[in-house]
Amino acid sequence: MEPVDLFVIGGGSGGVRAARMAAQHGARVALAESGALGGTCVNLGCIPKKLYSYAAHYGEAFEESHGFGWSGPAPAFDWARLKRNRAIEIMRLNGVYEKLLVGAGVQLMRGSATLRDPHTIEVGGERVRAAHILVATGGAPHRPEFPGQELALTSNEMFDLEPFPRRLLVIGGGYIACEFATIFAGLGSRVTQLYRGAQVLRGFDDDVRAFVAAEMVKKGVDLRLNANLASLRRELGSLKATREDGGTLEVDAVLVATGRWPNATGLGLEAVGVQLNEHGAIVVDEEFRTTVPHILAVGDVIDRVQLTPVALAEAMVVVDRLFGEGRRRIDYDNIPTAVFTHPNIGTVGLTEAQARERHGRLRIYRSEFRPLKHTLSGSTERSLMKLVVDDATDRVLGVHMVGAEAGEIVQGFAVALKAGATKAVFDATIGIHPTAAEEFVTMREPVA
Ligand code: NDP
C-alpha cells in the first residue's frame, strides 16, 4: 500500500473524527479497526446505554400516566425486541461511520494494527508506511480480582444478556454502575448495588451524590454502601455472591463496573519507545505527542477524561496541529457531563468542595422540589438544582442538577459558564415558564 500522511489505529470516536478531518484537509489517511466502527460509544457505551435508558423510562411512564387519566391493561416488556431493535440501529450507525470515512477518502483497513518500526504499521499481513501515527484505541472494562470473577459480566456483555436478569447485582459506584443499576431496575430487574465507599459517584458534588443515591433507592435499587463483593460461585440455576462482611445474596447476573483501563498494550508501542504511565495509559504532551513525537494519542487510551466529546475535541487539536493552522487548543476546565441515572445528573464546573478549596468564600444556591409533572403522576421523584458562586467575583463556578433531562438542561448552562457568567447575569436572564430549567435563573437567596 502507498505510504500515508496519517495512520489512525482505532475506529472509535477520536479515531474516526481525526481520520475524517485529516482527509478533508487533503492528507492521505488510513484507519485500522479490528471491531465494529464507532468504538465503545456507538457499540457498547453511550448510544446503546441511552437507548436502554429510554426503554426503562417507559415502565414508569405507563404507571405515571394513570394520574393523567390513562388506563388499560398492564404493558409487558419484551427484552428480545429491545435487543434486536438496538442491534439494528447500531448496525445502521456502523454503516454511517463507514460511509463517512470512505466518503472522506480514508483507506479503511479491517484488522488489528501492530507497529513494526516507528513508521511502519502492519494490519493483516499488509504493511503501511506513515509519516504520523495516531493511537486512538480507547479502553476496556477492568475486572477486579476475586474468586469467581470469571462469572461476572462487564458492561460489554450487558446489552445482549440472555436471559433478562430478574435479579441483578451491580458492583461499583461510578457512572456505569449507577446508570446500569437504575436502567435495569426500570426494566424490571430486582437490583442490588454494592459500593465500597461511603457514597456513590466520587468526584461529583456531595449534595448531588446524596440526592441521586436517595432517588436511586426510590427507583428500586437496593444500594449498599461501604460494601464490596468477596466472591462469586455458581449454585444450581443462580449465582451466589458473598460480600466482604460475610453476607450472601442469590442473583441471576453480576455486573462489575469498576473502571475502564486503556487499550495500549499489544500494539508494539513500547518496542518503538512510546512510554506508558503506571496506569497503562499512553503519556502525551499538550499537543498529544507521545514520547515518540510523530506518534500521537487521544481519547480513553491517554486516560485524561473518558468522555466521547473530549476525545473528539482532542482529535480536532491533533488534526489542526498536523494539517491545519495549529492554533486549536483544548481546555479541560468546565467540561459538562451527565450521568444517565434515573433521574439524570447534569453538571458543569466545580463542586462546592472544589470551589471552597480554590476560591474560599462562596455563595451556594440550592433548590429541591417536586417537578410539576409529578404533582399528578403519583411519582415521588424530586429534583435538585444547585449553583456554586464565587462570593468575591460573583462568577458562577458550578451548575449541578439531578432531575429529568438534567443533561439537556446543563449543556446550555455550560455555555454560560464557559463565557464566565456571573450570578447577576443568571438573575438578569428571564426564565422559561413552566420548566424545571427556569429554577436556575430564579434562585435568589443563598443557603445559610
Ligand atoms: P468510574 O471510574 O466512573 O467508576 C468506577 C467505580 O468502581 C468507582 O465507584 C470505584 O470506586 C469502583 N471501583 C474501582 N475499583 C474497584 C474495586 N477493585 N473494587 C470495588 N470497586 C471498585 O468507572 P466506570 O467503569 O463507571 O466508567 C468508566 C468511565 O467511562 C467513567 O469514568 C466515565 O468517564 C466514562 N463513562 C461516561 C458516561 C457518561 O458520560 N454518561 C457513562 C459511562 C461511562 P472508588 O470511587 O472508591 O474508586
Short mmCIF file of C-alpha atoms and ligand atoms in Angstrom, two decimals:
data_model
loop_
_atom_site.label_atom_id
_atom_site.label_comp_id
_atom_site.label_asym_id
_atom_site.label_seq_id
_atom_site.Cartn_x
_atom_site.Cartn_y
_atom_site.Cartn_z
CA MET A 1 0.00 0.00 0.00
CA GLU A 2 1.09 3.58 -0.71
CA PRO A 3 2.57 5.49 2.23
CA VAL A 4 0.16 7.74 4.12
CA ASP A 5 0.45 11.05 5.95
CA LEU A 6 -1.59 9.78 8.88
CA PHE A 7 -2.31 6.26 10.05
CA VAL A 8 -5.06 6.07 12.69
CA ILE A 9 -5.25 3.00 14.91
CA GLY A 10 -8.78 2.65 16.23
CA GLY A 11 -12.14 3.50 14.68
CA GLY A 12 -13.89 4.91 17.75
CA SER A 13 -14.97 8.47 18.42
CA GLY A 14 -11.49 10.02 18.45
CA GLY A 15 -10.01 7.95 15.63
CA VAL A 16 -12.86 8.39 13.18
CA ARG A 17 -13.04 12.14 13.79
CA ALA A 18 -9.28 12.55 13.30
CA ALA A 19 -9.20 10.42 10.14
CA ARG A 20 -12.13 12.24 8.53
CA MET A 21 -10.88 15.71 9.37
CA ALA A 22 -7.33 14.94 8.25
CA ALA A 23 -8.61 13.57 4.93
CA GLN A 24 -10.74 16.68 4.49
CA HIS A 25 -7.55 18.73 4.90
CA GLY A 26 -6.12 16.81 1.93
CA ALA A 27 -3.96 14.35 3.89
CA ARG A 28 -3.61 10.73 2.76
CA VAL A 29 -5.14 8.79 5.64
CA ALA A 30 -5.60 5.13 6.57
CA LEU A 31 -7.51 3.81 9.58
CA ALA A 32 -7.37 0.34 11.09
CA GLU A 33 -10.19 -1.11 13.20
CA SER A 34 -10.50 -4.73 14.26
CA GLY A 35 -14.04 -4.48 15.62
CA ALA A 36 -17.15 -2.57 14.69
CA LEU A 37 -16.72 1.07 13.66
CA GLY A 38 -17.75 3.66 16.23
CA GLY A 39 -15.86 2.17 19.17
CA THR A 40 -17.18 1.94 22.70
CA CYS A 41 -19.56 4.90 22.44
CA VAL A 42 -21.52 3.59 19.48
CA ASN A 43 -21.32 -0.14 20.11
CA LEU A 44 -21.06 -0.76 23.85
CA GLY A 45 -21.45 2.56 25.59
CA CYS A 46 -23.20 5.90 25.27
CA ILE A 47 -25.60 5.09 22.45
CA PRO A 48 -26.97 1.64 23.39
CA LYS A 49 -26.96 2.71 27.05
CA LYS A 50 -29.10 5.75 26.28
CA LEU A 51 -31.47 3.62 24.18
CA TYR A 52 -31.89 1.24 27.12
CA SER A 53 -32.40 4.21 29.41
CA TYR A 54 -35.28 5.37 27.19
CA ALA A 55 -36.67 1.85 27.31
CA ALA A 56 -36.50 1.82 31.09
CA HIS A 57 -38.37 5.13 31.37
CA TYR A 58 -41.42 3.68 29.61
CA GLY A 59 -42.10 1.33 32.50
CA GLU A 60 -42.63 4.19 34.94
CA ALA A 61 -44.26 6.37 32.27
CA PHE A 62 -47.10 3.85 31.95
CA GLU A 63 -47.64 3.89 35.70
CA GLU A 64 -47.46 7.66 35.89
CA SER A 65 -49.97 8.03 33.07
CA HIS A 66 -52.81 6.83 35.34
CA GLY A 67 -52.74 10.13 37.24
CA PHE A 68 -53.27 11.88 33.92
CA GLY A 69 -56.33 9.83 33.08
CA TRP A 70 -54.88 6.96 31.10
CA SER A 71 -55.70 3.37 31.90
CA GLY A 72 -55.55 -0.01 30.27
CA PRO A 73 -54.01 -3.45 30.66
CA ALA A 74 -50.54 -3.55 32.22
CA PRO A 75 -47.98 -3.47 29.39
CA ALA A 76 -45.38 -6.24 29.10
CA PHE A 77 -41.71 -5.70 28.39
CA ASP A 78 -40.07 -7.66 25.55
CA TRP A 79 -36.31 -7.77 26.18
CA ALA A 80 -35.63 -9.68 22.97
CA ARG A 81 -37.32 -7.00 20.89
CA LEU A 82 -35.39 -4.20 22.58
CA LYS A 83 -32.09 -6.04 21.97
CA ARG A 84 -32.99 -6.69 18.34
CA ASN A 85 -34.02 -3.10 17.64
CA ARG A 86 -30.90 -1.77 19.35
CA ALA A 87 -28.68 -4.09 17.30
CA ILE A 88 -30.33 -2.92 14.07
CA GLU A 89 -29.84 0.73 14.98
CA ILE A 90 -26.21 0.18 15.99
CA MET A 91 -25.55 -1.63 12.71
CA ARG A 92 -27.03 1.35 10.88
CA LEU A 93 -24.64 3.64 12.77
CA ASN A 94 -21.68 1.37 11.95
CA GLY A 95 -22.62 1.82 8.31
CA VAL A 96 -22.88 5.59 8.70
CA TYR A 97 -19.37 5.68 10.17
CA GLU A 98 -18.01 3.59 7.32
CA LYS A 99 -19.66 5.85 4.74
CA LEU A 100 -18.27 8.96 6.41
CA LEU A 101 -14.75 7.55 6.36
CA VAL A 102 -14.82 6.16 2.86
CA GLY A 103 -16.61 9.27 1.59
CA ALA A 104 -13.82 11.43 3.02
CA GLY A 105 -11.26 9.29 1.19
CA VAL A 106 -9.91 7.40 4.21
CA GLN A 107 -8.45 3.99 3.43
CA LEU A 108 -10.21 1.62 5.82
CA MET A 109 -8.30 -1.48 6.96
CA ARG A 110 -10.15 -4.20 8.85
CA GLY A 111 -7.92 -5.89 11.42
CA SER A 112 -5.60 -5.32 14.36
CA ALA A 113 -2.72 -2.95 13.76
CA THR A 114 0.79 -3.52 15.11
CA LEU A 115 3.78 -1.22 14.85
CA ARG A 116 6.72 -2.96 13.17
CA ASP A 117 9.01 0.06 13.40
CA PRO A 118 8.37 3.70 14.31
CA HIS A 119 6.89 4.43 10.86
CA THR A 120 5.53 1.04 9.76
CA ILE A 121 2.16 -0.42 10.72
CA GLU A 122 1.07 -3.93 9.86
CA VAL A 123 -2.59 -4.93 9.50
CA GLY A 124 -3.44 -8.49 8.49
CA GLY A 125 -0.05 -9.06 6.84
CA GLU A 126 -0.13 -5.76 4.93
CA ARG A 127 2.44 -3.10 5.81
CA VAL A 128 1.94 0.64 5.51
CA ARG A 129 4.45 3.44 5.98
CA ALA A 130 3.11 6.51 7.75
CA ALA A 131 4.54 9.95 8.44
CA HIS A 132 2.33 10.25 11.53
CA ILE A 133 0.51 7.66 13.59
CA LEU A 134 -2.46 8.40 15.85
CA VAL A 135 -3.31 5.85 18.53
CA ALA A 136 -6.99 6.05 19.45
CA THR A 137 -7.59 2.56 20.76
CA GLY A 138 -9.80 3.51 23.70
CA GLY A 139 -10.18 1.44 26.82
CA ALA A 140 -11.86 -1.67 28.15
CA PRO A 141 -13.67 -2.59 31.35
CA HIS A 142 -11.37 -3.55 34.19
CA ARG A 143 -12.28 -6.56 36.32
CA PRO A 144 -11.13 -6.65 39.93
CA GLU A 145 -9.66 -9.90 41.22
CA PHE A 146 -11.92 -12.07 43.39
CA PRO A 147 -12.72 -15.78 43.47
CA GLY A 148 -15.30 -16.46 40.79
CA GLN A 149 -14.64 -13.19 38.93
CA GLU A 150 -14.98 -15.06 35.62
CA LEU A 151 -18.70 -15.48 36.41
CA ALA A 152 -19.22 -11.72 36.50
CA LEU A 153 -20.12 -9.62 33.47
CA THR A 154 -18.86 -6.23 32.37
CA SER A 155 -20.89 -3.52 30.66
CA ASN A 156 -19.73 -5.04 27.33
CA GLU A 157 -21.88 -8.12 27.91
CA MET A 158 -24.93 -6.41 29.41
CA PHE A 159 -26.51 -5.24 26.18
CA ASP A 160 -27.07 -8.73 24.82
CA LEU A 161 -27.54 -10.55 28.09
CA GLU A 162 -29.68 -13.68 27.80
CA PRO A 163 -31.95 -14.29 29.60
CA PHE A 164 -33.06 -10.97 31.12
CA PRO A 165 -31.66 -10.88 34.67
CA ARG A 166 -34.56 -10.93 37.11
CA ARG A 167 -32.09 -10.36 39.94
CA LEU A 168 -29.01 -8.27 39.16
CA LEU A 169 -26.06 -7.43 41.39
CA VAL A 170 -24.03 -4.35 40.40
CA ILE A 171 -20.54 -3.73 41.79
CA GLY A 172 -19.15 -0.19 41.77
CA GLY A 173 -20.34 3.34 42.36
CA GLY A 174 -19.24 5.20 39.24
CA TYR A 175 -21.01 6.27 36.07
CA ILE A 176 -21.58 2.80 34.65
CA ALA A 177 -22.63 1.12 37.90
CA CYS A 178 -25.18 3.82 38.75
CA GLU A 179 -26.54 4.08 35.21
CA PHE A 180 -26.97 0.33 34.74
CA ALA A 181 -28.40 -0.13 38.24
CA THR A 182 -31.24 2.32 37.57
CA ILE A 183 -31.75 1.27 33.95
CA PHE A 184 -32.15 -2.41 34.81
CA ALA A 185 -34.33 -1.54 37.81
CA GLY A 186 -36.50 0.43 35.40
CA LEU A 187 -36.66 -2.52 33.01
CA GLY A 188 -37.87 -4.76 35.82
CA SER A 189 -34.81 -6.34 37.45
CA ARG A 190 -34.51 -6.56 41.22
CA VAL A 191 -31.20 -4.68 41.54
CA THR A 192 -28.72 -4.69 44.40
CA GLN A 193 -25.73 -2.37 44.12
CA LEU A 194 -22.62 -2.66 46.27
CA TYR A 195 -20.26 0.28 46.53
CA ARG A 196 -17.08 0.09 48.59
CA GLY A 197 -17.10 3.76 49.67
CA ALA A 198 -19.39 5.92 51.80
CA GLN A 199 -21.27 7.47 48.87
CA VAL A 200 -21.56 6.75 45.13
CA LEU A 201 -20.13 8.93 42.35
CA ARG A 202 -16.93 10.11 43.94
CA GLY A 203 -15.84 13.38 42.34
CA PHE A 204 -19.35 14.77 41.94
CA ASP A 205 -20.80 17.43 44.23
CA ASP A 206 -21.65 15.95 47.64
CA ASP A 207 -25.25 17.22 47.57
CA VAL A 208 -25.69 15.65 44.14
CA ARG A 209 -24.25 12.35 45.33
CA ALA A 210 -26.51 12.09 48.36
CA PHE A 211 -29.56 13.26 46.43
CA VAL A 212 -29.14 10.90 43.49
CA ALA A 213 -28.40 7.98 45.80
CA ALA A 214 -31.72 8.61 47.59
CA GLU A 215 -33.55 8.86 44.25
CA MET A 216 -31.94 5.63 43.03
CA VAL A 217 -33.21 3.87 46.12
CA LYS A 218 -36.71 5.22 45.41
CA LYS A 219 -36.42 3.75 41.91
CA GLY A 220 -35.95 0.36 43.49
CA VAL A 221 -32.16 -0.03 43.68
CA ASP A 222 -31.11 -1.73 46.89
CA LEU A 223 -27.98 0.37 47.35
CA ARG A 224 -25.49 -0.91 49.90
CA LEU A 225 -22.68 1.50 50.79
CA ASN A 226 -19.37 0.54 52.41
CA ALA A 227 -19.93 -2.91 50.93
CA ASN A 228 -17.99 -4.95 48.41
CA LEU A 229 -18.08 -8.34 46.77
CA ALA A 230 -15.72 -11.00 48.15
CA SER A 231 -16.52 -13.98 45.95
CA LEU A 232 -18.92 -15.43 43.45
CA ARG A 233 -19.97 -19.01 42.96
CA ARG A 234 -22.43 -20.81 40.69
CA GLU A 235 -25.18 -22.58 42.65
CA LEU A 236 -27.90 -24.52 40.85
CA GLY A 237 -29.52 -22.09 38.43
CA SER A 238 -28.17 -18.93 40.04
CA LEU A 239 -25.09 -17.17 41.33
CA LYS A 240 -24.25 -16.90 44.99
CA ALA A 241 -22.47 -13.67 45.85
CA THR A 242 -20.66 -13.32 49.15
CA ARG A 243 -19.93 -9.84 50.45
CA GLU A 244 -16.75 -8.89 52.29
CA ASP A 245 -18.78 -8.68 55.51
CA GLY A 246 -19.88 -12.30 55.01
CA GLY A 247 -23.46 -11.59 53.90
CA THR A 248 -24.70 -13.53 50.90
CA LEU A 249 -27.05 -12.86 48.04
CA GLU A 250 -28.52 -15.01 45.30
CA VAL A 251 -28.75 -13.38 41.87
CA ASP A 252 -29.02 -14.19 38.16
CA ALA A 253 -26.22 -11.93 36.94
CA VAL A 254 -23.42 -9.80 38.35
CA LEU A 255 -22.14 -6.66 36.64
CA VAL A 256 -18.72 -5.37 37.67
CA ALA A 257 -18.43 -1.69 36.73
CA THR A 258 -15.19 -0.83 38.43
CA GLY A 259 -13.50 1.43 35.92
CA ARG A 260 -12.13 1.20 32.39
CA TRP A 261 -8.46 0.81 31.60
CA PRO A 262 -6.58 1.96 28.47
CA ASN A 263 -6.03 -0.38 25.49
CA ALA A 264 -2.35 0.40 25.00
CA THR A 265 -0.63 -2.96 25.05
CA GLY A 266 -0.15 -5.43 22.20
CA LEU A 267 0.27 -2.67 19.61
CA GLY A 268 4.07 -2.70 19.59
CA LEU A 269 4.15 0.79 21.09
CA GLU A 270 6.67 0.16 23.85
CA ALA A 271 9.09 -1.51 21.44
CA VAL A 272 9.35 1.71 19.41
CA GLY A 273 9.79 3.85 22.53
CA VAL A 274 6.27 5.04 23.38
CA GLN A 275 6.04 5.46 27.13
CA LEU A 276 3.06 4.30 29.18
CA ASN A 277 2.29 5.58 32.68
CA GLU A 278 1.72 3.48 35.81
CA HIS A 279 -1.95 3.00 34.84
CA GLY A 280 -1.01 1.68 31.39
CA ALA A 281 -2.12 4.88 29.64
CA ILE A 282 -0.07 6.47 26.86
CA VAL A 283 1.86 9.50 28.09
CA VAL A 284 1.32 12.55 25.85
CA ASP A 285 2.27 16.23 25.94
CA GLU A 286 -0.14 19.15 25.50
CA GLU A 287 -0.19 18.56 21.73
CA PHE A 288 -0.92 14.84 22.17
CA ARG A 289 2.58 13.76 21.10
CA THR A 290 3.85 10.60 22.77
CA THR A 291 7.49 10.15 23.73
CA VAL A 292 7.98 9.35 20.01
CA PRO A 293 6.84 12.73 18.63
CA HIS A 294 5.37 11.58 15.29
CA ILE A 295 3.20 9.07 17.19
CA LEU A 296 0.22 10.77 18.82
CA ALA A 297 -2.63 9.55 21.00
CA VAL A 298 -6.08 10.78 22.03
CA GLY A 299 -9.14 9.60 23.91
CA ASP A 300 -9.52 6.92 26.56
CA VAL A 301 -6.09 5.46 25.78
CA ILE A 302 -4.44 8.57 27.30
CA ASP A 303 -6.82 8.32 30.28
CA ARG A 304 -7.38 12.02 30.92
CA VAL A 305 -11.15 12.36 30.67
CA GLN A 306 -13.01 9.27 29.44
CA LEU A 307 -15.75 11.06 27.53
CA THR A 308 -16.56 10.92 23.81
CA PRO A 309 -16.81 14.69 23.28
CA VAL A 310 -13.39 15.11 24.89
CA ALA A 311 -11.87 12.52 22.52
CA LEU A 312 -13.46 14.39 19.60
CA ALA A 313 -12.01 17.69 20.78
CA GLU A 314 -8.57 16.12 21.26
CA ALA A 315 -8.72 14.63 17.76
CA MET A 316 -9.50 18.05 16.30
CA VAL A 317 -6.46 19.54 18.05
CA VAL A 318 -4.23 16.83 16.58
CA VAL A 319 -5.53 17.30 13.04
CA ASP A 320 -5.24 21.07 13.31
CA ARG A 321 -1.67 20.73 14.52
CA LEU A 322 -0.66 18.31 11.77
CA PHE A 323 -2.61 19.57 8.78
CA GLY A 324 -4.27 22.88 9.74
CA GLU A 325 -3.23 26.18 11.25
CA GLY A 326 -2.11 24.66 14.53
CA ARG A 327 -3.98 27.16 16.66
CA ARG A 328 -6.64 24.94 18.18
CA ARG A 329 -6.31 24.17 21.89
CA ILE A 330 -8.38 22.13 24.30
CA ASP A 331 -9.48 23.49 27.65
CA TYR A 332 -10.19 20.78 30.20
CA ASP A 333 -11.93 23.23 32.55
CA ASN A 334 -15.70 23.31 32.71
CA ILE A 335 -16.32 20.05 30.83
CA PRO A 336 -20.03 19.38 31.24
CA THR A 337 -21.10 15.82 31.88
CA ALA A 338 -24.25 13.84 32.52
CA VAL A 339 -24.85 10.59 34.29
CA PHE A 340 -27.87 8.84 32.82
CA THR A 341 -29.16 7.51 36.07
CA HIS A 342 -32.89 7.72 36.72
CA PRO A 343 -33.21 10.63 37.33
CA ASN A 344 -30.22 12.05 35.40
CA ILE A 345 -27.37 14.10 36.76
CA GLY A 346 -26.14 17.07 34.75
CA THR A 347 -23.15 19.00 35.95
CA VAL A 348 -20.57 21.55 34.84
CA GLY A 349 -17.83 23.36 36.70
CA LEU A 350 -16.65 22.98 40.25
CA THR A 351 -18.26 21.06 43.06
CA GLU A 352 -18.86 23.01 46.26
CA ALA A 353 -15.86 21.32 47.91
CA GLN A 354 -13.51 22.07 44.98
CA ALA A 355 -14.71 25.66 44.80
CA ARG A 356 -14.23 26.19 48.54
CA GLU A 357 -10.67 24.92 48.28
CA ARG A 358 -9.79 27.13 45.31
CA HIS A 359 -11.84 30.26 45.91
CA GLY A 360 -12.62 30.42 49.62
CA ARG A 361 -15.85 32.34 50.24
CA LEU A 362 -18.80 31.08 48.24
CA ARG A 363 -22.50 31.62 47.90
CA ILE A 364 -24.47 28.42 47.43
CA TYR A 365 -27.94 28.45 45.91
CA ARG A 366 -29.89 25.24 46.23
CA SER A 367 -33.40 24.29 45.28
CA GLU A 368 -35.12 20.98 45.82
CA PHE A 369 -38.60 20.45 44.51
CA ARG A 370 -41.23 18.12 43.14
CA PRO A 371 -41.37 18.60 39.35
CA LEU A 372 -44.73 19.81 38.04
CA LYS A 373 -45.29 16.54 36.17
CA HIS A 374 -45.18 14.60 39.40
CA THR A 375 -47.96 16.62 41.03
CA LEU A 376 -50.31 14.32 39.09
CA SER A 377 -48.12 11.34 38.21
CA GLY A 378 -48.03 9.84 41.68
CA SER A 379 -44.23 9.57 41.44
CA THR A 380 -42.25 10.69 44.47
CA GLU A 381 -39.27 11.71 42.29
CA ARG A 382 -37.72 15.03 43.25
CA SER A 383 -35.23 17.34 41.55
CA LEU A 384 -32.19 19.16 42.88
CA MET A 385 -30.58 22.26 41.43
CA LYS A 386 -27.51 23.92 42.81
CA LEU A 387 -25.34 26.87 41.89
CA VAL A 388 -21.87 27.42 43.33
CA VAL A 389 -20.93 31.10 43.16
CA ASP A 390 -17.64 32.82 43.99
CA ASP A 391 -18.56 35.49 46.54
CA ALA A 392 -15.72 37.84 45.59
CA THR A 393 -16.30 37.97 41.81
CA ASP A 394 -19.95 36.80 41.60
CA ARG A 395 -18.84 34.25 38.97
CA VAL A 396 -20.84 31.06 38.76
CA LEU A 397 -18.31 28.28 39.31
CA GLY A 398 -20.57 25.25 39.27
CA VAL A 399 -24.01 24.25 37.99
CA HIS A 400 -25.38 20.93 39.26
CA MET A 401 -28.68 19.24 38.70
CA VAL A 402 -30.39 15.96 39.46
CA GLY A 403 -33.67 15.54 37.61
CA ALA A 404 -35.32 14.67 34.33
CA GLU A 405 -33.32 15.83 31.30
CA ALA A 406 -30.55 17.25 33.50
CA GLY A 407 -28.03 16.58 30.73
CA GLU A 408 -30.10 18.53 28.20
CA ILE A 409 -30.51 21.44 30.62
CA VAL A 410 -26.94 21.69 31.82
CA GLN A 411 -25.50 21.68 28.27
CA GLY A 412 -26.87 25.20 27.77
CA PHE A 413 -25.65 26.45 31.12
CA ALA A 414 -22.20 25.09 30.24
CA VAL A 415 -22.00 27.78 27.55
CA ALA A 416 -22.76 30.42 30.18
CA LEU A 417 -20.01 29.09 32.44
CA LYS A 418 -17.55 28.98 29.57
CA ALA A 419 -18.40 32.63 28.91
CA GLY A 420 -17.67 33.46 32.55
CA ALA A 421 -21.25 34.31 33.51
CA THR A 422 -21.83 35.88 36.92
CA LYS A 423 -24.79 35.23 39.18
CA ALA A 424 -26.02 38.72 38.19
CA VAL A 425 -26.20 37.51 34.57
CA PHE A 426 -28.18 34.47 35.68
CA ASP A 427 -30.50 36.80 37.64
CA ALA A 428 -30.98 39.07 34.63
CA THR A 429 -31.98 36.11 32.45
CA ILE A 430 -35.72 35.62 32.05
CA GLY A 431 -36.94 32.13 32.84
CA ILE A 432 -38.98 29.89 30.55
CA HIS A 433 -42.17 29.03 32.38
CA PRO A 434 -43.11 26.41 33.37
CA THR A 435 -39.88 24.43 33.12
CA ALA A 436 -37.51 22.92 35.62
CA ALA A 437 -34.62 24.78 33.99
CA GLU A 438 -36.04 28.20 34.94
CA GLU A 439 -35.14 27.39 38.54
CA PHE A 440 -31.50 28.09 37.64
CA VAL A 441 -32.33 31.75 36.88
CA THR A 442 -34.77 32.30 39.72
CA MET A 443 -32.80 31.23 42.79
CA ARG A 444 -32.45 34.43 44.83
CA GLU A 445 -31.48 33.51 48.38
CA PRO A 446 -28.21 31.73 49.11
CA VAL A 447 -28.44 28.90 51.62
CA ALA A 448 -27.14 29.75 55.07
P1 NDP B 1 -15.66 5.03 37.21
O1 NDP B 1 -14.23 5.34 37.35
O2 NDP B 1 -16.63 6.13 36.97
O3 NDP B 1 -16.16 4.24 38.49
C1 NDP B 1 -15.53 3.08 38.93
C2 NDP B 1 -16.19 2.65 40.22
O4 NDP B 1 -15.71 1.38 40.61
C3 NDP B 1 -15.91 3.60 41.37
O5 NDP B 1 -17.07 3.69 42.16
C4 NDP B 1 -14.78 2.90 42.11
O6 NDP B 1 -14.76 3.18 43.47
C5 NDP B 1 -15.16 1.46 41.92
N1 NDP B 1 -14.03 0.54 41.98
C6 NDP B 1 -12.83 0.65 41.36
N2 NDP B 1 -12.06 -0.42 41.63
C7 NDP B 1 -12.77 -1.22 42.44
C8 NDP B 1 -12.51 -2.46 43.08
N3 NDP B 1 -11.35 -3.09 42.91
N4 NDP B 1 -13.48 -2.99 43.86
C9 NDP B 1 -14.65 -2.36 44.04
N5 NDP B 1 -14.95 -1.19 43.46
C10 NDP B 1 -14.03 -0.62 42.68
O7 NDP B 1 -15.71 3.93 36.06
P2 NDP B 1 -16.90 3.33 35.21
O8 NDP B 1 -16.46 1.95 34.91
O9 NDP B 1 -18.21 3.55 35.84
O10 NDP B 1 -16.84 4.20 33.88
C11 NDP B 1 -15.61 4.48 33.23
C12 NDP B 1 -15.62 5.85 32.65
O11 NDP B 1 -16.40 5.87 31.49
C13 NDP B 1 -16.24 6.92 33.56
O12 NDP B 1 -15.34 7.42 34.49
C14 NDP B 1 -16.66 7.96 32.56
O13 NDP B 1 -15.60 8.82 32.30
C15 NDP B 1 -17.00 7.15 31.33
N6 NDP B 1 -18.46 6.99 31.23
C16 NDP B 1 -19.21 8.10 30.97
C17 NDP B 1 -20.57 8.02 30.89
C18 NDP B 1 -21.37 9.25 30.62
O14 NDP B 1 -20.83 10.23 30.14
N7 NDP B 1 -22.65 9.26 30.94
C19 NDP B 1 -21.27 6.76 31.07
C20 NDP B 1 -20.40 5.65 31.36
C21 NDP B 1 -19.06 5.78 31.42
P3 NDP B 1 -13.95 4.43 44.09
O15 NDP B 1 -14.73 5.66 43.71
O16 NDP B 1 -13.98 4.14 45.54
O17 NDP B 1 -12.59 4.39 43.49
#
